[in-house]
Each structure stands twice: as C-alpha cells, then as structure tokens.
Amino acid sequence: MAVRLRPEEARIDLTRLAANFRAIEAHAGRPLMPVVKADAYGHGAARVARLFEALGAPLLCVAFVEEGVSLRRAGVAAPIVVMAGVGPEEAGEAADHGLTPVVATPRTLEGALEVGRLRTEPLRVHLKVDTGMSRLGLTPAEARSAARRVADAGLVVDGVLTHLSSADESPGVASAQVDVFDGLLADLERQGQRPQWVHVANSAGLLHSRPSQTLIRPGLLLYGLSPRPLAPPVKVRPVMTLVGRIEVIHDLPKGTPVSYGGRWIAPRPSRIATVAVGYADGVPRTAAMTASGQMNVGGGRVPVRGTVCMDFTMVDVTDRSDVREGDEAVVFGDDPTAWEVADWAGTNAWQILTSVGLRVPRVYTEEGRVVAVESRY
Ligand SMILES: *Cc1c(COP(=O)(O)O)cnc(C)c1O
C-alpha cells in the first residue's frame, strides 16, 4: 500500500537489538525469555519477537492473552507465556493459540485448568508466587496447593516465578524476596515438582540471580536502557530513535507568546522551529518538559519552548543559524536518551518507550540499512 509517511518516525535498530540480546545472555550465562509486552515496549512486537525467536530464545512473554494471539498471527512458534494469566473467559482463545498460562491468582488458576481441559496434550503452566510485590501471585501456601491441583488435573508445572519489587532500589529487599522464593522451590521439590523454568530476574534483577534460576526475564535492558540508579549490569545500546522533522521556522519579535496558553514568551528576538512530533507521538506533555526538555537537531541540543501540542513541538534555534526547515529533530535515542526525557518529564524510561504513538511509522534497520517499514496508516 502506498502510504505518505508522516514526517516523524521511530527507527528501530535490529542490529543493536540482537547485540543487546547476545550481551545479556552472555552476561547471565543462561537463556533469556524476552519480555515483548506492550508491543515490545513500543518497538513492534511481531518483528522483535521473531528476531528473539531466531536468536534462540526458548520462550517469550507478554502480559495479556491478546498480545500472545497477535504474536501467533505474526508467525511466532515459540512458547508464549502470558504473565497476567488467563481468565476462564479467555481460555478458548488461549487454547486455540497454544499460549502458556501463568497461574497468578485464584481466577487465573481456574482459567488455566479450563485451558488444560480444552487442550489434548498435557498443558504446561507457570506458577507465580508473590514474595513482596503485592500485585499478582499466589502466597507460598496457595502456590503449593495450586501446584497439586494443577498436577492432579493432568497439567504440568513447567515454570515457577516471582517478581522483584525493588531490584533497582534496594538489594536487601530483593534478596529477602529471593529467600522466600527459594523456600517455595524447596517445598515444591518435596512435593515431587521440579519445574524446568525458574525465573525471577527482570532487567534490574540480573544482579540478584542465583544458580537456582534457570531463565532471565528482561525487558528494558534488551531495548538498550539500564534500570536506574543501578550501574548498568551489562553494556547495551538504545534500540529506538524517535525523530520528528522541522516543518517551518519563524522569526519572532521579542515578547511573542508561543503555543497553547502563551506560557512561553520570547524574551528576545527568537528563531522558533515547529517540529512535527507531539504528545500523540510520544513527546511527554508535562510542565517540566516545557521547562527543561530538549531535542537534538544536527548534533546539538535545542530547548523546547511552550506547551507540547498533540502533533507539534516548538524548539528554540535562535543560536543555531545552521538549522533549516526539513531538518530532523531527535526526541530520544542516543542523545538525548529516553532516560533524560523521562527525567525532564518526571517519569521513567519504560513509560517514554511505551508512549510512542500508534501513528508513528516503525522503520526497521539492519547494519544501518532500512529493511522494513511498518505503519498503521
Ligand atoms: C514487565 C515485566 C518484566 C520486565 O521488566 P524490565 O524491568 O523491563 O526488565 C519482567 N517480569 C514481569 C513480571 C514484568 O511484568
């Protein structure tokens, strides 16, 4: 289909993505189950998941059933673990698409049992235990009895997991959680259950992995950003670069208000560039962003001026006579990074990546060459 691409795009460097995968796998010394929920953190789940599969990931994981279904439609054959679990009403879909349920609540235990009834071969499930996050997961006692119920119904407990609440903030809390988890593993073993896949570590949790853990469950780090304030456990590079283009440049007299509400008023004669990328595309619209946000034009930083709009953001190029209409402006990538933008906006890098809008075409590159463009329009 012929599409007029919008002047903004998200470049996804598949060469870097593969390098990040290999670096994390080598560092961890065990297989990775890449997290490709939320459209692979905005990078486009279909293409990203197929790459991870080709690189040898034994399993992939998503949050919700529909995310798993869309990966099956994209041709992914590897086991897909549904971390939020499968409710009874979703059991048919999950069974039809061969998804792997996580048993994380009483409701998803019923859902998994229903999927098991619908499948002919013994269904493999993962059991999630809450060790201190208070989000999803069974208590250790519930997990022991769920493991028995699942086995009695002919299902296989193929995996067991927990999620760390503070791996990037408090090593003591993380290691106490892992102690509780290891206690449950020992209990399961006494029940005669020894799951193949034992997984705890998200990106930050890489620092807390123990030999009993057979699988690592990273998201952010694969996409090239380290959880903070940790020192990066392994060297990775950002995969996505979000760019817009300068539509027009205006020379404004001193005292001219810029953008909605006139919240920024030119304190001197100013050259203001209107960049075709806005909050619907992933530029955060917060007062802090207006106050301290920057974009990169032609290798140098320029400040954001006035309120970020849905489709446009204004930047100040008064001191940059080299900048022309049609030039590219980098919202985030190598410089600035998604973490810097997150700091300006008062959020985190996860939210910056997952906020890149659906209308932004994803342009995939390998070794610097464009290999595919995916656009919803
Ligand atoms: C999202 C998620 C991950 C990945 O976390 P990162 O910090 O991005 O590595 C891992 N495990 C669970 C349960 C998650 O929800």
Coordinates of C-alpha atoms and ligand atoms in Angstrom, one line a residue:
M1 CA 0.0 0.0 0.0
A2 CA 1.3 3.5 -0.8
V3 CA 1.4 5.5 2.3
R4 CA 2.5 9.0 2.8
L5 CA 4.6 8.6 5.8
R6 CA 4.3 11.2 8.5
P7 CA 7.4 13.3 8.9
E8 CA 8.1 11.6 12.3
E9 CA 9.3 8.1 12.6
A10 CA 10.7 5.6 15.2
R11 CA 13.8 4.0 13.9
I12 CA 14.4 0.5 15.3
D13 CA 17.9 -0.8 15.0
L14 CA 17.6 -4.6 14.8
T15 CA 21.4 -5.0 14.8
R16 CA 21.6 -3.3 18.2
L17 CA 18.7 -5.3 19.4
A18 CA 20.4 -8.6 18.5
A19 CA 23.7 -7.4 20.1
N20 CA 21.9 -6.4 23.3
F21 CA 20.2 -9.9 23.4
R22 CA 23.6 -11.6 23.0
A23 CA 25.3 -9.4 25.5
I24 CA 22.7 -10.0 28.2
E25 CA 22.6 -13.7 27.5
A26 CA 26.4 -14.0 27.8
H27 CA 26.4 -12.0 31.0
A28 CA 23.6 -14.0 32.5
G29 CA 25.0 -17.3 31.4
R30 CA 21.5 -18.8 30.9
P31 CA 18.7 -18.4 28.4
L32 CA 16.5 -15.3 28.2
M33 CA 12.8 -15.1 28.0
P34 CA 12.4 -11.7 26.4
V35 CA 9.5 -9.6 27.6
V36 CA 7.6 -8.4 24.5
K37 CA 4.5 -7.0 26.2
A38 CA 3.1 -3.6 25.2
D39 CA 4.1 -4.0 21.6
A40 CA 7.7 -4.9 22.7
Y41 CA 7.9 -1.7 24.6
G42 CA 6.8 0.2 21.6
H43 CA 9.3 -1.4 19.2
G44 CA 6.7 -3.5 17.3
A45 CA 6.2 -6.9 18.9
A46 CA 5.9 -9.0 15.8
R47 CA 9.2 -8.2 14.3
V48 CA 11.0 -8.0 17.7
A49 CA 9.6 -11.4 18.8
R50 CA 10.5 -13.1 15.6
L51 CA 14.1 -11.8 16.0
F52 CA 14.4 -13.0 19.6
E53 CA 13.0 -16.4 18.5
A54 CA 15.6 -16.6 15.7
L55 CA 18.3 -15.7 18.2
G56 CA 17.3 -18.8 20.2
A57 CA 15.1 -17.5 23.0
P58 CA 13.4 -20.7 24.3
L59 CA 10.2 -18.8 25.4
L60 CA 8.8 -15.3 25.0
C61 CA 6.5 -13.5 27.4
V62 CA 3.7 -11.0 27.2
A63 CA 1.3 -9.5 29.7
F64 CA -2.1 -10.4 28.2
V65 CA -3.8 -13.1 26.1
E66 CA -4.5 -10.8 23.1
E67 CA -0.8 -9.9 22.9
G68 CA 0.0 -13.6 22.6
V69 CA -2.6 -14.1 20.0
S70 CA -1.2 -11.3 17.9
L71 CA 2.3 -12.9 18.1
R72 CA 0.9 -16.2 16.9
R73 CA -0.8 -14.4 14.0
A74 CA 2.7 -12.9 13.2
G75 CA 4.1 -16.4 12.9
V76 CA 5.8 -16.8 16.3
A77 CA 6.0 -20.5 17.1
A78 CA 7.9 -20.4 20.5
P79 CA 6.1 -20.9 23.7
I80 CA 4.4 -17.6 24.8
V81 CA 4.0 -17.1 28.5
V82 CA 1.0 -14.9 29.5
M83 CA 2.3 -13.2 32.7
A84 CA -1.1 -11.8 33.8
G85 CA -2.6 -15.2 33.4
V86 CA -5.6 -16.4 31.5
G87 CA -9.1 -15.9 32.9
P88 CA -11.8 -18.6 32.3
E89 CA -13.5 -16.4 29.7
E90 CA -10.2 -16.2 27.7
A91 CA -9.5 -20.0 28.0
G92 CA -10.7 -20.8 24.4
E93 CA -8.5 -18.2 22.8
A94 CA -5.5 -19.2 24.8
A95 CA -6.1 -22.8 24.0
D96 CA -6.6 -22.2 20.3
H97 CA -3.3 -20.3 20.1
G98 CA -1.3 -22.6 22.3
L99 CA -0.5 -19.9 24.9
T100 CA 1.2 -20.8 28.2
P101 CA -0.8 -19.6 31.2
V102 CA 0.7 -18.2 34.3
V103 CA -1.3 -19.1 37.4
A104 CA -1.1 -15.9 39.4
T105 CA -4.5 -15.5 41.1
P106 CA -7.4 -17.8 42.1
R107 CA -9.2 -16.7 38.9
T108 CA -6.3 -17.5 36.6
L109 CA -5.9 -20.9 38.3
E110 CA -9.5 -21.6 37.1
G111 CA -8.6 -20.2 33.7
A112 CA -5.5 -22.4 33.4
L113 CA -7.5 -25.5 34.4
E114 CA -10.0 -24.7 31.7
V115 CA -7.3 -24.2 29.0
G116 CA -6.0 -27.6 30.2
R117 CA -9.4 -29.2 29.6
L118 CA -9.5 -27.7 26.0
R119 CA -6.1 -29.0 25.0
T120 CA -5.4 -32.6 24.2
E121 CA -1.7 -32.8 25.2
P122 CA -0.8 -32.0 28.9
L123 CA -0.8 -28.2 29.2
R124 CA 2.4 -26.6 30.6
V125 CA 1.8 -23.7 33.0
H126 CA 3.9 -21.4 35.1
L127 CA 3.1 -20.7 38.7
K128 CA 3.6 -17.2 40.1
V129 CA 4.3 -16.6 43.7
D130 CA 4.0 -13.2 45.5
T131 CA 7.1 -12.6 47.6
G132 CA 6.6 -9.0 48.4
M133 CA 5.3 -7.1 45.3
S134 CA 1.6 -7.4 46.3
R135 CA 0.4 -7.2 42.7
L136 CA 0.0 -10.6 41.3
G137 CA 1.0 -14.0 42.5
L138 CA -0.2 -16.6 45.0
T139 CA 1.0 -16.8 48.6
P140 CA 3.5 -19.6 49.0
A141 CA 0.8 -21.7 50.7
E142 CA -1.6 -21.1 47.9
A143 CA 1.1 -21.9 45.4
R144 CA 1.8 -25.2 47.0
S145 CA -1.8 -26.2 46.8
A146 CA -2.3 -24.8 43.3
A147 CA 0.7 -26.9 42.2
R148 CA -1.0 -30.0 43.5
R149 CA -4.4 -29.1 41.9
V150 CA -2.7 -28.4 38.6
A151 CA -0.8 -31.7 38.7
D152 CA -4.0 -33.7 39.7
A153 CA -5.8 -32.2 36.6
G154 CA -3.0 -33.5 34.4
L155 CA -1.3 -30.2 33.8
V156 CA 2.5 -29.7 34.1
V157 CA 4.0 -27.1 36.3
D158 CA 6.8 -26.2 33.8
G159 CA 7.8 -22.9 35.3
V160 CA 7.7 -21.0 38.6
L161 CA 8.4 -17.3 39.0
T162 CA 8.2 -14.3 41.2
H163 CA 8.6 -10.6 40.6
L164 CA 11.0 -8.3 42.5
S165 CA 9.6 -5.0 43.7
S166 CA 12.9 -3.2 44.4
A167 CA 15.7 -4.8 42.4
D168 CA 16.8 -1.4 41.2
E169 CA 16.4 0.3 44.6
S170 CA 17.0 -2.0 47.5
P171 CA 19.2 -5.1 47.2
G172 CA 18.2 -6.1 50.7
V173 CA 14.5 -6.3 49.8
A174 CA 15.3 -8.2 46.6
S175 CA 17.4 -10.8 48.3
A176 CA 14.7 -11.3 51.1
Q177 CA 12.2 -11.9 48.3
V178 CA 14.5 -14.4 46.6
D179 CA 14.9 -16.2 50.0
V180 CA 11.1 -16.6 50.3
F181 CA 11.0 -17.8 46.7
D182 CA 13.8 -20.4 47.3
G183 CA 11.7 -21.7 50.2
L184 CA 8.8 -22.3 47.9
L185 CA 11.1 -24.1 45.4
A186 CA 12.2 -26.4 48.2
D187 CA 8.6 -27.1 49.1
L188 CA 7.7 -27.9 45.5
E189 CA 10.6 -30.2 45.3
R190 CA 9.3 -32.1 48.4
Q191 CA 6.0 -32.4 46.6
G192 CA 7.9 -34.0 43.8
Q193 CA 7.6 -31.0 41.5
R194 CA 10.8 -29.6 39.8
P195 CA 9.8 -27.0 37.2
Q196 CA 12.2 -26.7 34.3
W197 CA 12.0 -22.9 34.1
V198 CA 12.7 -21.0 37.3
H199 CA 12.7 -17.2 36.7
V200 CA 12.9 -14.2 38.9
A201 CA 15.1 -11.6 37.2
N202 CA 13.8 -8.7 35.3
S203 CA 16.4 -6.3 34.0
A204 CA 17.4 -5.0 37.4
G205 CA 17.1 -8.4 38.9
L206 CA 20.0 -9.7 36.8
L207 CA 22.1 -8.5 39.8
H208 CA 20.2 -10.8 42.1
S209 CA 20.1 -14.0 40.1
R210 CA 21.1 -17.2 41.8
P211 CA 22.1 -20.6 40.4
S212 CA 18.6 -22.0 41.1
Q213 CA 17.2 -19.6 38.5
T214 CA 17.3 -21.1 35.0
L215 CA 15.9 -18.3 33.0
I216 CA 16.2 -14.5 32.9
R217 CA 13.1 -12.3 32.1
P218 CA 14.5 -8.9 30.8
G219 CA 12.6 -6.1 29.1
L220 CA 14.1 -2.7 29.3
L221 CA 17.7 -3.8 29.1
L222 CA 17.0 -5.6 25.8
Y223 CA 15.8 -2.4 24.4
G224 CA 19.0 -0.8 25.3
L225 CA 18.3 1.1 28.5
S226 CA 19.6 0.2 32.0
P227 CA 17.3 0.4 35.0
R228 CA 18.5 3.1 37.3
P229 CA 20.0 4.0 39.7
L230 CA 21.9 0.8 39.1
A231 CA 25.2 0.8 37.4
P232 CA 24.4 -1.0 34.1
P233 CA 25.0 -4.7 34.7
V234 CA 25.9 -5.2 31.0
K235 CA 26.7 -2.8 28.2
V236 CA 23.7 -2.3 25.9
R237 CA 22.8 0.5 23.4
P238 CA 19.4 2.1 22.8
V239 CA 17.4 0.4 20.0
M240 CA 14.8 3.1 19.3
T241 CA 15.3 6.6 18.0
L242 CA 12.2 8.8 17.8
V243 CA 12.6 11.7 15.4
G244 CA 10.4 14.5 14.0
R245 CA 11.1 17.0 11.2
I246 CA 11.1 20.7 11.3
E247 CA 8.0 21.8 9.4
V248 CA 8.7 25.6 9.5
I249 CA 10.9 28.1 11.2
H250 CA 9.6 31.5 12.4
D251 CA 11.5 34.6 13.3
L252 CA 9.5 36.1 16.2
P253 CA 9.9 39.5 17.8
K254 CA 10.7 39.8 21.5
G255 CA 7.5 39.4 23.5
T256 CA 5.8 36.9 21.2
P257 CA 3.9 34.1 23.0
V258 CA 4.5 30.6 21.8
S259 CA 2.0 27.6 21.8
Y260 CA -1.2 27.0 23.8
G261 CA -1.7 29.3 26.7
G262 CA 1.2 31.5 25.7
R263 CA 3.2 30.0 28.5
W264 CA 6.5 30.8 26.9
I265 CA 7.1 34.4 25.7
A266 CA 10.1 35.2 23.6
P267 CA 12.5 37.1 25.9
R268 CA 14.5 38.3 22.9
P269 CA 14.0 38.2 19.1
S270 CA 13.8 34.4 18.6
R271 CA 14.0 31.8 15.8
I272 CA 11.5 29.1 16.7
A273 CA 11.2 25.9 14.8
T274 CA 7.9 23.9 14.7
V275 CA 8.8 20.2 14.8
A276 CA 6.2 17.7 13.5
V277 CA 6.1 15.4 16.5
G278 CA 3.8 15.9 19.6
Y279 CA 2.4 14.1 22.6
A280 CA 0.4 11.8 20.4
D281 CA 3.7 10.6 19.1
G282 CA 5.5 10.2 22.4
V283 CA 6.8 13.6 23.4
P284 CA 5.7 13.9 27.0
R285 CA 3.4 16.9 27.7
T286 CA 4.2 18.0 31.2
A287 CA 5.1 21.4 32.6
A288 CA 8.5 20.1 33.5
M289 CA 9.1 19.0 29.9
T290 CA 8.2 22.6 28.7
A291 CA 10.6 24.0 31.3
S292 CA 13.6 21.7 30.7
G293 CA 13.0 19.5 27.7
Q294 CA 15.4 19.4 24.8
M295 CA 15.7 17.9 21.3
N296 CA 18.8 17.2 19.3
V297 CA 19.0 19.0 15.9
G298 CA 22.0 18.5 13.8
G299 CA 24.1 17.1 16.6
G300 CA 23.3 19.8 19.1
R301 CA 20.7 20.3 21.8
V302 CA 17.9 22.9 21.5
P303 CA 15.4 23.7 24.2
V304 CA 11.6 23.0 23.9
R305 CA 9.6 26.2 24.0
G306 CA 6.0 26.5 25.1
T307 CA 3.4 23.7 25.7
V308 CA 3.9 20.5 23.8
C309 CA 1.0 20.0 21.3
M310 CA -0.6 16.8 20.1
D311 CA 1.1 16.9 16.7
F312 CA 3.8 19.6 17.1
T313 CA 6.5 20.8 19.5
M314 CA 8.3 24.1 19.2
V315 CA 12.1 24.3 19.8
D316 CA 14.4 27.3 20.0
V317 CA 17.0 27.5 17.3
T318 CA 17.9 31.2 17.8
D319 CA 21.5 30.4 18.3
R320 CA 21.6 27.8 15.5
S321 CA 21.9 29.5 12.1
D322 CA 22.8 26.1 10.6
V323 CA 19.3 24.7 11.3
R324 CA 16.9 24.6 8.3
E325 CA 13.3 23.7 7.6
G326 CA 13.1 20.0 6.8
D327 CA 15.9 19.1 9.3
E328 CA 15.4 16.2 11.7
A329 CA 14.9 16.6 15.4
V330 CA 15.7 13.7 17.7
V331 CA 13.3 13.3 20.6
F332 CA 15.2 10.4 22.1
G333 CA 17.7 7.8 21.1
D334 CA 21.4 8.0 21.9
D335 CA 21.3 11.8 22.6
P336 CA 19.2 12.6 24.4
T337 CA 18.4 9.1 25.9
A338 CA 14.9 8.0 26.9
W339 CA 16.1 8.3 30.5
E340 CA 16.9 12.0 30.0
V341 CA 13.5 12.7 28.6
A342 CA 12.0 10.7 31.4
D343 CA 13.8 12.9 33.9
W344 CA 12.5 16.1 32.2
A345 CA 9.0 14.7 32.2
G346 CA 9.0 13.3 35.7
T347 CA 8.6 9.7 34.7
N348 CA 10.7 6.6 33.8
A349 CA 12.2 5.2 30.6
W350 CA 9.7 2.4 30.4
Q351 CA 6.9 4.9 30.1
I352 CA 8.8 7.0 27.5
L353 CA 9.3 3.9 25.3
T354 CA 5.7 2.6 25.6
S355 CA 4.2 6.0 24.9
V356 CA 5.4 6.2 21.3
G357 CA 2.1 6.6 19.4
L358 CA 0.5 4.1 17.1
R359 CA 0.6 6.5 14.2
V360 CA 4.4 6.8 14.2
P361 CA 5.8 4.5 11.5
R362 CA 8.4 2.0 12.8
V363 CA 11.3 2.0 10.4
Y364 CA 13.5 -1.1 10.9
T365 CA 17.2 -1.1 10.1
E366 CA 19.9 -3.7 9.9
E367 CA 23.5 -2.6 9.7
G368 CA 22.2 0.9 9.0
R369 CA 20.0 -0.1 6.1
V370 CA 16.2 0.1 6.1
V371 CA 14.8 -3.4 5.9
A372 CA 11.1 -2.8 6.7
V373 CA 8.7 0.0 7.4
E374 CA 5.5 -0.7 9.4
S375 CA 2.8 1.8 9.6
R376 CA -0.8 1.6 10.6
Y377 CA -1.8 4.2 8.0
Ligands
LIG1 C1 7.5 -6.1 32.6 C2 8.0 -7.2 33.4 C3 9.3 -7.7 33.3 C4 10.4 -6.9 32.5 O1 10.8 -5.8 33.3 P1 12.1 -4.9 32.9 O2 12.3 -4.1 34.1 O3 11.6 -4.1 31.7 O4 13.2 -5.8 32.6 C5 9.7 -8.8 33.9 N1 8.8 -9.5 34.7 C6 7.5 -9.1 34.8 C7 6.6 -9.9 35.7 C8 7.0 -7.9 34.2 O5 5.8 -7.5 34.4

